[in-house]
Amino acid sequence: MASSLEHFVNSVRNLSSEGSWRELYEFLGKSPDVLMRNSEHLDTVLDTLDPQQHSLGVLAIYMVKFMILNQSAIQNQGILVPEPEILINQVSQFITVCNGEQIRCAPDSFAELCNQFTQCLVEQEMPARGIVPLSKAIRKARMNETQLTSIHANLLQLCLMAQNLKPALEFLNVEISEINSENGYFDAKHFLLYYYYGGVINMACKNFDRALYSFEVALTTPSSAVSHIMLESYKKYILVSLILHGKVAPLPKYTSQVVNRLLKPMSAIYHEITTVFATNKPSSLELVLQKHRDVLQRENNWGLAKQVQQSLYKKIIQRLTQTFLTLSLGDMALRVQLPNVMEAEKLVLTMIEDGDIYASISQKDGMVLFHDNPDKYDSTSTVERVQKEVNICIELDMQVQKMEEAICTNPVFVKKASGAIDEDDGGRSSATSALQGAATKVPSFSM
Amino acid sequence: MNSIKSVNAVEPMQVDVSEENENAEEEPYIVENPTLDIETYTSSYHGMAKLSRLMFIADHCPSLRIETLKMAIAAVQETYNVTLYQQLHRKLQEAISGLTPAQIQALELPSYDVAWAESKMKKAALKLEKLDTDLKNYKANSIKESIRRGHDDLGDHYLDYGDMSNALKCYSRARDYCTSSKHVIHMCLNVIKVSVYLQNWSHVLSYVNKAESTPDFAESSNSKDGGQALVTHLQCAAGLAELATKKYKCAARHFLQANIDHCDLPELLSPSNVAVFGGLCALATYDRAELQKHVISSSSFKLFLELEPQLRDIIHKFYESKYASCLKLLEEMKDNLLLDMYLAPHVPALYTKIRNRALIQYFSPYMSADMRRMAEAFNTSVAALEDELMQLILDGQIQARIDSHNKILFAKDADQRSSTFEKSLNLGEEFKRRTRLLVIRAAVLRNQIHVKSSPRDSGGQTTEVAIPSSSGSSPRN
């Protein structure tokens, strides 16, 4: 082995045994060149290092291997190019056995490794193989359950590609309350991708309100430029909103202006669909959808569009339940613009079974009788439910209060608050007014 | 959905008709319209008001067109408005284009008087020059009062000439030279007048407010007749502006405060106008108690209603719940109303509102009502009535459910208890959702997540995302 490589191995061994991760991390930051030059010996180095004890060192080596893999052929002359298949196996193994504590000291490298790993899998078209390793990676990389890392986005991507959604749902159902900045590696892109993919996965599992929530988070990201991810999120947001609520709820006020100014004009088709939907005429909606069929298919929203059509029928029937006690099937077919009575009956039947409306069909008269929501809210299950909901809300409230306290006791904030007060006049001394006054003057903490 | 049109032409949810639409719709109505006597109708107006009304009628009523154009030409010759004169003659030529020469002879039409036109133009130009030089002199002498009067005169002349925007400019300029509150009020009235002709309603409202907030206004309005006339004048102008901007309830309130003895506004509205506008708006927007207090038992408005006995009957019948006859009378009045310049665009909306109100009032005492009898009372078919009721129920104006099988309308009590539970559970969901969004947003801001286009690499944030496969993105720099 070349001396520089020996030096590398020794440093890794020494620093690891000492447990000085910070220094090791810095040292490794300077080593990619060394490793690149000695690429043919990398495997030997891997054998000498233990992935458990010397995780950081091994991590650096794998990073270099991926770098070589990604470089073009010209740059790789004279360098041994690793086999993707083998590399994938090795990295999967590594992720499984690596030491979480060490990994957390080098979050950016680890995240980069996972990212490269994902890309490799995607290119090799073996997404399913990455799901388990990445799940493990997330569990090791995050500080607590509610923390978001860039690896989340990678995992969701693989799950979608592999059409294996259950592992993803496990992570999606956890409420995110923190983001792991990964020493600056975590980027808006990872955030947007996580929520976009999350929305798509929820949609595929028919959890439309979770999907809407995810898309809304993606759309309210602060931004000053157009992101394609946000554009796609916006289009799907509109369609899912139509399916779920029958109308497009306005985005919150803290959505950045980019959405209004730039995204809206780019999604004219979807706005058209919204306006036609509001007219409650299934035939017109059908026409509009057919007109834009190509575009919708290209943007992979055709399936959603068909579901929008179904939900229009449901919306019309729900309006009917609010106004009528009984309605003849013929009349209903007329009002919903269905071709005949059989279709109307079938649709009402489906809706009753799904629990979307409460009704009964009397075939003798050819009438549909609409009932009110039979749930009288007077059973123990109601009490339990209300109790549970109240508890969750209280918990959430406490969480927000804790966050507020954390800010209030943050020395930087207190300094700025008291500094602002000194500027105005020295009279006010109460903490609350200081905080209130400062809240308007310290924009970085405002929401 | 509405494949069956009701006998009544007033459909629920009909949007305001545009001018063109009116033209097409009105043709069949006008022929049966002997009730509008042009002479008496326009005798209560003067100047531009008269001319604009005559022109409106000419545009919308083919049978009366030639007569009104004749009258308009006669009226315009008293002013300096030569452009309008030419316009009217052109319209007259169009109107008679379909007639035979013999008929034209019989009509005794005035011919286009070129000499008159030219001489008037010259006179107008001369007068304009004179007023201009006068004004310059006054300005040189810096006597506020004369400058103000000069501006006023200039404004009057422009108005006569038909140049509204310049008139408005002159009147507004007089503002700087007003020394007493009377002057301010006078100026406001002038501006209001021109703004009404220009149909600039926000202007009208702001100047009405300005006049009302002049310091001495309260005094003068209580003391003498002139004050009362002023109040009425301002209320009518304000009412007209609110009507034009579709604020029917406010318009009704303004009109109902007018005083008939002092309602002498030939340049704005006639008393019968006030009666009609006020009555209809009140009928469309006031509930029963208000209608009783402010319209039926109001001593001042009663005198207005005497001028329009038809409207008085309509209001009384509505109050006595005789809906069929009330709505029938309304239909009869409709033709005349469609010829009124300010009311015409709002007639369908007002009628719809009145009809809806009638339906709601009809049903309010009942737990269940037979829709067939209701349809009879409202002069419509059961199917159309069903549609109307459906819309009202969805809007939340009637709490009821339709039993389409037996054609009965059942009043429905909202079950407070269940709805409370439902609402609270929904609110809980909403709270959870918003709080979670808040927590995430706090995290985003803490980590300064921000989408920006990176200046270095052109890729930046714009990687194509196509589900399920994503094309290989460029390695992170």
PDB file of N, CA and C in Angstrom, chain A residues 357-405:
ATOM      1  N   ILE A 357     -73.316   8.974   1.630  1.00  0.00           N
ATOM      2  CA  ILE A 357     -74.637   9.553   1.899  1.00  0.00           C
ATOM      3  C   ILE A 357     -75.457   8.548   2.695  1.00  0.00           C
ATOM      4  N   TYR A 358     -76.512   9.045   3.288  1.00  0.00           N
ATOM      5  CA  TYR A 358     -77.412   8.155   4.029  1.00  0.00           C
ATOM      6  C   TYR A 358     -78.730   8.139   3.293  1.00  0.00           C
ATOM      7  N   ALA A 359     -79.079   7.011   2.714  1.00  0.00           N
ATOM      8  CA  ALA A 359     -80.310   6.952   1.932  1.00  0.00           C
ATOM      9  C   ALA A 359     -80.776   5.520   1.824  1.00  0.00           C
ATOM     10  N   SER A 360     -81.978   5.379   1.326  1.00  0.00           N
ATOM     11  CA  SER A 360     -82.458   4.036   1.005  1.00  0.00           C
ATOM     12  C   SER A 360     -83.251   4.112  -0.288  1.00  0.00           C
ATOM     13  N   ILE A 361     -83.173   3.021  -1.038  1.00  0.00           N
ATOM     14  CA  ILE A 361     -83.851   3.012  -2.333  1.00  0.00           C
ATOM     15  C   ILE A 361     -85.087   2.145  -2.228  1.00  0.00           C
ATOM     16  N   SER A 362     -86.193   2.693  -2.669  1.00  0.00           N
ATOM     17  CA  SER A 362     -87.424   1.916  -2.683  1.00  0.00           C
ATOM     18  C   SER A 362     -87.694   1.563  -4.133  1.00  0.00           C
ATOM     19  N   GLN A 363     -87.475   0.289  -4.462  1.00  0.00           N
ATOM     20  CA  GLN A 363     -87.607  -0.071  -5.864  1.00  0.00           C
ATOM     21  C   GLN A 363     -89.052  -0.121  -6.310  1.00  0.00           C
ATOM     22  N   LYS A 364     -89.933  -0.246  -5.315  1.00  0.00           N
ATOM     23  CA  LYS A 364     -91.360  -0.328  -5.665  1.00  0.00           C
ATOM     24  C   LYS A 364     -91.802   0.960  -6.345  1.00  0.00           C
ATOM     25  N   ASP A 365     -91.464   2.090  -5.704  1.00  0.00           N
ATOM     26  CA  ASP A 365     -91.872   3.363  -6.295  1.00  0.00           C
ATOM     27  C   ASP A 365     -90.826   3.933  -7.216  1.00  0.00           C
ATOM     28  N   GLY A 366     -89.651   3.317  -7.220  1.00  0.00           N
ATOM     29  CA  GLY A 366     -88.558   3.943  -7.964  1.00  0.00           C
ATOM     30  C   GLY A 366     -88.125   5.235  -7.311  1.00  0.00           C
ATOM     31  N   MET A 367     -88.122   5.241  -5.966  1.00  0.00           N
ATOM     32  CA  MET A 367     -87.789   6.451  -5.223  1.00  0.00           C
ATOM     33  C   MET A 367     -86.544   6.250  -4.392  1.00  0.00           C
ATOM     34  N   VAL A 368     -85.842   7.334  -4.175  1.00  0.00           N
ATOM     35  CA  VAL A 368     -84.749   7.315  -3.215  1.00  0.00           C
ATOM     36  C   VAL A 368     -85.168   8.170  -2.031  1.00  0.00           C
ATOM     37  N   LEU A 369     -85.042   7.591  -0.834  1.00  0.00           N
ATOM     38  CA  LEU A 369     -85.377   8.392   0.347  1.00  0.00           C
ATOM     39  C   LEU A 369     -84.076   8.802   1.034  1.00  0.00           C
ATOM     40  N   PHE A 370     -83.926  10.078   1.283  1.00  0.00           N
ATOM     41  CA  PHE A 370     -82.711  10.547   1.931  1.00  0.00           C
ATOM     42  C   PHE A 370     -82.946  10.681   3.416  1.00  0.00           C
ATOM     43  N   HIS A 371     -81.968  10.231   4.181  1.00  0.00           N
ATOM     44  CA  HIS A 371     -82.088  10.379   5.631  1.00  0.00           C
ATOM     45  C   HIS A 371     -81.017  11.328   6.121  1.00  0.00           C
ATOM     46  N   ASP A 372     -81.209  11.750   7.337  1.00  0.00           N
ATOM     47  CA  ASP A 372     -80.154  12.546   7.965  1.00  0.00           C
ATOM     48  C   ASP A 372     -79.076  11.628   8.459  1.00  0.00           C
ATOM     49  N   ASN A 373     -77.991  12.208   8.844  1.00  0.00           N
ATOM     50  CA  ASN A 373     -76.919  11.450   9.463  1.00  0.00           C
ATOM     51  C   ASN A 373     -77.471  10.739  10.696  1.00  0.00           C
ATOM     52  N   PRO A 374     -77.550   9.408  10.663  1.00  0.00           N
ATOM     53  CA  PRO A 374     -78.193   8.702  11.775  1.00  0.00           C
ATOM     54  C   PRO A 374     -77.377   8.718  13.049  1.00  0.00           C
ATOM     55  N   ASP A 375     -76.144   9.168  12.952  1.00  0.00           N
ATOM     56  CA  ASP A 375     -75.293   9.185  14.137  1.00  0.00           C
ATOM     57  C   ASP A 375     -75.778  10.275  15.078  1.00  0.00           C
ATOM     58  N   LYS A 376     -76.349   9.877  16.150  1.00  0.00           N
ATOM     59  CA  LYS A 376     -76.919  10.865  17.059  1.00  0.00           C
ATOM     60  C   LYS A 376     -75.901  11.356  18.068  1.00  0.00           C
ATOM     61  N   TYR A 377     -74.696  10.869  17.952  1.00  0.00           N
ATOM     62  CA  TYR A 377     -73.632  11.291  18.867  1.00  0.00           C
ATOM     63  C   TYR A 377     -74.012  11.080  20.312  1.00  0.00           C
ATOM     64  N   ASP A 378     -74.709  10.026  20.619  1.00  0.00           N
ATOM     65  CA  ASP A 378     -75.080   9.849  22.021  1.00  0.00           C
ATOM     66  C   ASP A 378     -74.589   8.512  22.570  1.00  0.00           C
ATOM     67  N   SER A 379     -73.544   7.956  21.956  1.00  0.00           N
ATOM     68  CA  SER A 379     -73.045   6.671  22.457  1.00  0.00           C
ATOM     69  C   SER A 379     -71.704   6.871  23.133  1.00  0.00           C
ATOM     70  N   THR A 380     -71.240   5.831  23.785  1.00  0.00           N
ATOM     71  CA  THR A 380     -69.953   5.956  24.479  1.00  0.00           C
ATOM     72  C   THR A 380     -68.818   6.177  23.490  1.00  0.00           C
ATOM     73  N   SER A 381     -68.979   5.640  22.293  1.00  0.00           N
ATOM     74  CA  SER A 381     -67.885   5.814  21.326  1.00  0.00           C
ATOM     75  C   SER A 381     -67.687   7.283  21.009  1.00  0.00           C
ATOM     76  N   THR A 382     -68.802   8.032  20.995  1.00  0.00           N
ATOM     77  CA  THR A 382     -68.666   9.469  20.762  1.00  0.00           C
ATOM     78  C   THR A 382     -67.862  10.117  21.870  1.00  0.00           C
ATOM     79  N   VAL A 383     -68.211   9.760  23.105  1.00  0.00           N
ATOM     80  CA  VAL A 383     -67.496  10.357  24.240  1.00  0.00           C
ATOM     81  C   VAL A 383     -66.008  10.043  24.141  1.00  0.00           C
ATOM     82  N   GLU A 384     -65.724   8.776  23.843  1.00  0.00           N
ATOM     83  CA  GLU A 384     -64.312   8.389  23.708  1.00  0.00           C
ATOM     84  C   GLU A 384     -63.627   9.209  22.651  1.00  0.00           C
ATOM     85  N   ARG A 385     -64.327   9.312  21.531  1.00  0.00           N
ATOM     86  CA  ARG A 385     -63.723  10.011  20.404  1.00  0.00           C
ATOM     87  C   ARG A 385     -63.433  11.464  20.755  1.00  0.00           C
ATOM     88  N   VAL A 386     -64.426  12.106  21.357  1.00  0.00           N
ATOM     89  CA  VAL A 386     -64.238  13.511  21.717  1.00  0.00           C
ATOM     90  C   VAL A 386     -63.080  13.644  22.693  1.00  0.00           C
ATOM     91  N   GLN A 387     -63.058  12.736  23.649  1.00  0.00           N
ATOM     92  CA  GLN A 387     -61.982  12.757  24.644  1.00  0.00           C
ATOM     93  C   GLN A 387     -60.618  12.656  23.980  1.00  0.00           C
ATOM     94  N   LYS A 388     -60.529  11.695  23.060  1.00  0.00           N
ATOM     95  CA  LYS A 388     -59.242  11.478  22.398  1.00  0.00           C
ATOM     96  C   LYS A 388     -58.809  12.710  21.634  1.00  0.00           C
ATOM     97  N   GLU A 389     -59.754  13.256  20.886  1.00  0.00           N
ATOM     98  CA  GLU A 389     -59.421  14.427  20.090  1.00  0.00           C
ATOM     99  C   GLU A 389     -58.962  15.574  20.969  1.00  0.00           C
ATOM    100  N   VAL A 390     -59.675  15.774  22.077  1.00  0.00           N
ATOM    101  CA  VAL A 390     -59.295  16.863  22.971  1.00  0.00           C
ATOM    102  C   VAL A 390     -57.882  16.658  23.471  1.00  0.00           C
ATOM    103  N   ASN A 391     -57.563  15.416  23.822  1.00  0.00           N
ATOM    104  CA  ASN A 391     -56.210  15.150  24.318  1.00  0.00           C
ATOM    105  C   ASN A 391     -55.149  15.466  23.291  1.00  0.00           C
ATOM    106  N   ILE A 392     -55.422  15.050  22.056  1.00  0.00           N
ATOM    107  CA  ILE A 392     -54.440  15.331  21.008  1.00  0.00           C
ATOM    108  C   ILE A 392     -54.260  16.828  20.856  1.00  0.00           C
ATOM    109  N   CYS A 393     -55.385  17.557  20.887  1.00  0.00           N
ATOM    110  CA  CYS A 393     -55.274  19.004  20.717  1.00  0.00           C
ATOM    111  C   CYS A 393     -54.499  19.632  21.860  1.00  0.00           C
ATOM    112  N   ILE A 394     -54.735  19.138  23.063  1.00  0.00           N
ATOM    113  CA  ILE A 394     -53.998  19.691  24.204  1.00  0.00           C
ATOM    114  C   ILE A 394     -52.509  19.431  24.039  1.00  0.00           C
ATOM    115  N   GLU A 395     -52.175  18.220  23.631  1.00  0.00           N
ATOM    116  CA  GLU A 395     -50.752  17.901  23.408  1.00  0.00           C
ATOM    117  C   GLU A 395     -50.121  18.841  22.414  1.00  0.00           C
ATOM    118  N   LEU A 396     -50.823  19.022  21.297  1.00  0.00           N
ATOM    119  CA  LEU A 396     -50.288  19.899  20.265  1.00  0.00           C
ATOM    120  C   LEU A 396     -50.088  21.302  20.804  1.00  0.00           C
ATOM    121  N   ASP A 397     -51.082  21.751  21.571  1.00  0.00           N
ATOM    122  CA  ASP A 397     -50.985  23.093  22.116  1.00  0.00           C
ATOM    123  C   ASP A 397     -49.758  23.213  23.011  1.00  0.00           C
ATOM    124  N   MET A 398     -49.558  22.177  23.844  1.00  0.00           N
ATOM    125  CA  MET A 398     -48.395  22.225  24.727  1.00  0.00           C
ATOM    126  C   MET A 398     -47.103  22.251  23.927  1.00  0.00           C
ATOM    127  N   GLN A 399     -47.092  21.492  22.850  1.00  0.00           N
ATOM    128  CA  GLN A 399     -45.897  21.484  22.009  1.00  0.00           C
ATOM    129  C   GLN A 399     -45.592  22.884  21.495  1.00  0.00           C
ATOM    130  N   VAL A 400     -46.651  23.563  21.032  1.00  0.00           N
ATOM    131  CA  VAL A 400     -46.435  24.913  20.511  1.00  0.00           C
ATOM    132  C   VAL A 400     -45.975  25.839  21.616  1.00  0.00           C
ATOM    133  N   GLN A 401     -46.550  25.654  22.800  1.00  0.00           N
ATOM    134  CA  GLN A 401     -46.128  26.511  23.917  1.00  0.00           C
ATOM    135  C   GLN A 401     -44.671  26.307  24.243  1.00  0.00           C
ATOM    136  N   LYS A 402     -44.249  25.037  24.209  1.00  0.00           N
ATOM    137  CA  LYS A 402     -42.840  24.757  24.488  1.00  0.00           C
ATOM    138  C   LYS A 402     -41.954  25.446  23.474  1.00  0.00           C
ATOM    139  N   MET A 403     -42.382  25.390  22.200  1.00  0.00           N
ATOM    140  CA  MET A 403     -41.592  26.035  21.162  1.00  0.00           C
ATOM    141  C   MET A 403     -41.483  27.520  21.433  1.00  0.00           C
ATOM    142  N   GLU A 404     -42.620  28.107  21.880  1.00  0.00           N
ATOM    143  CA  GLU A 404     -42.600  29.543  22.137  1.00  0.00           C
ATOM    144  C   GLU A 404     -41.669  29.873  23.285  1.00  0.00           C
ATOM    145  N   GLU A 405     -41.745  29.035  24.326  1.00  0.00           N
ATOM    146  CA  GLU A 405     -40.845  29.266  25.469  1.00  0.00           C
ATOM    147  C   GLU A 405     -39.404  29.189  25.027  1.00  0.00           C
TER     148      GLU A 405
END
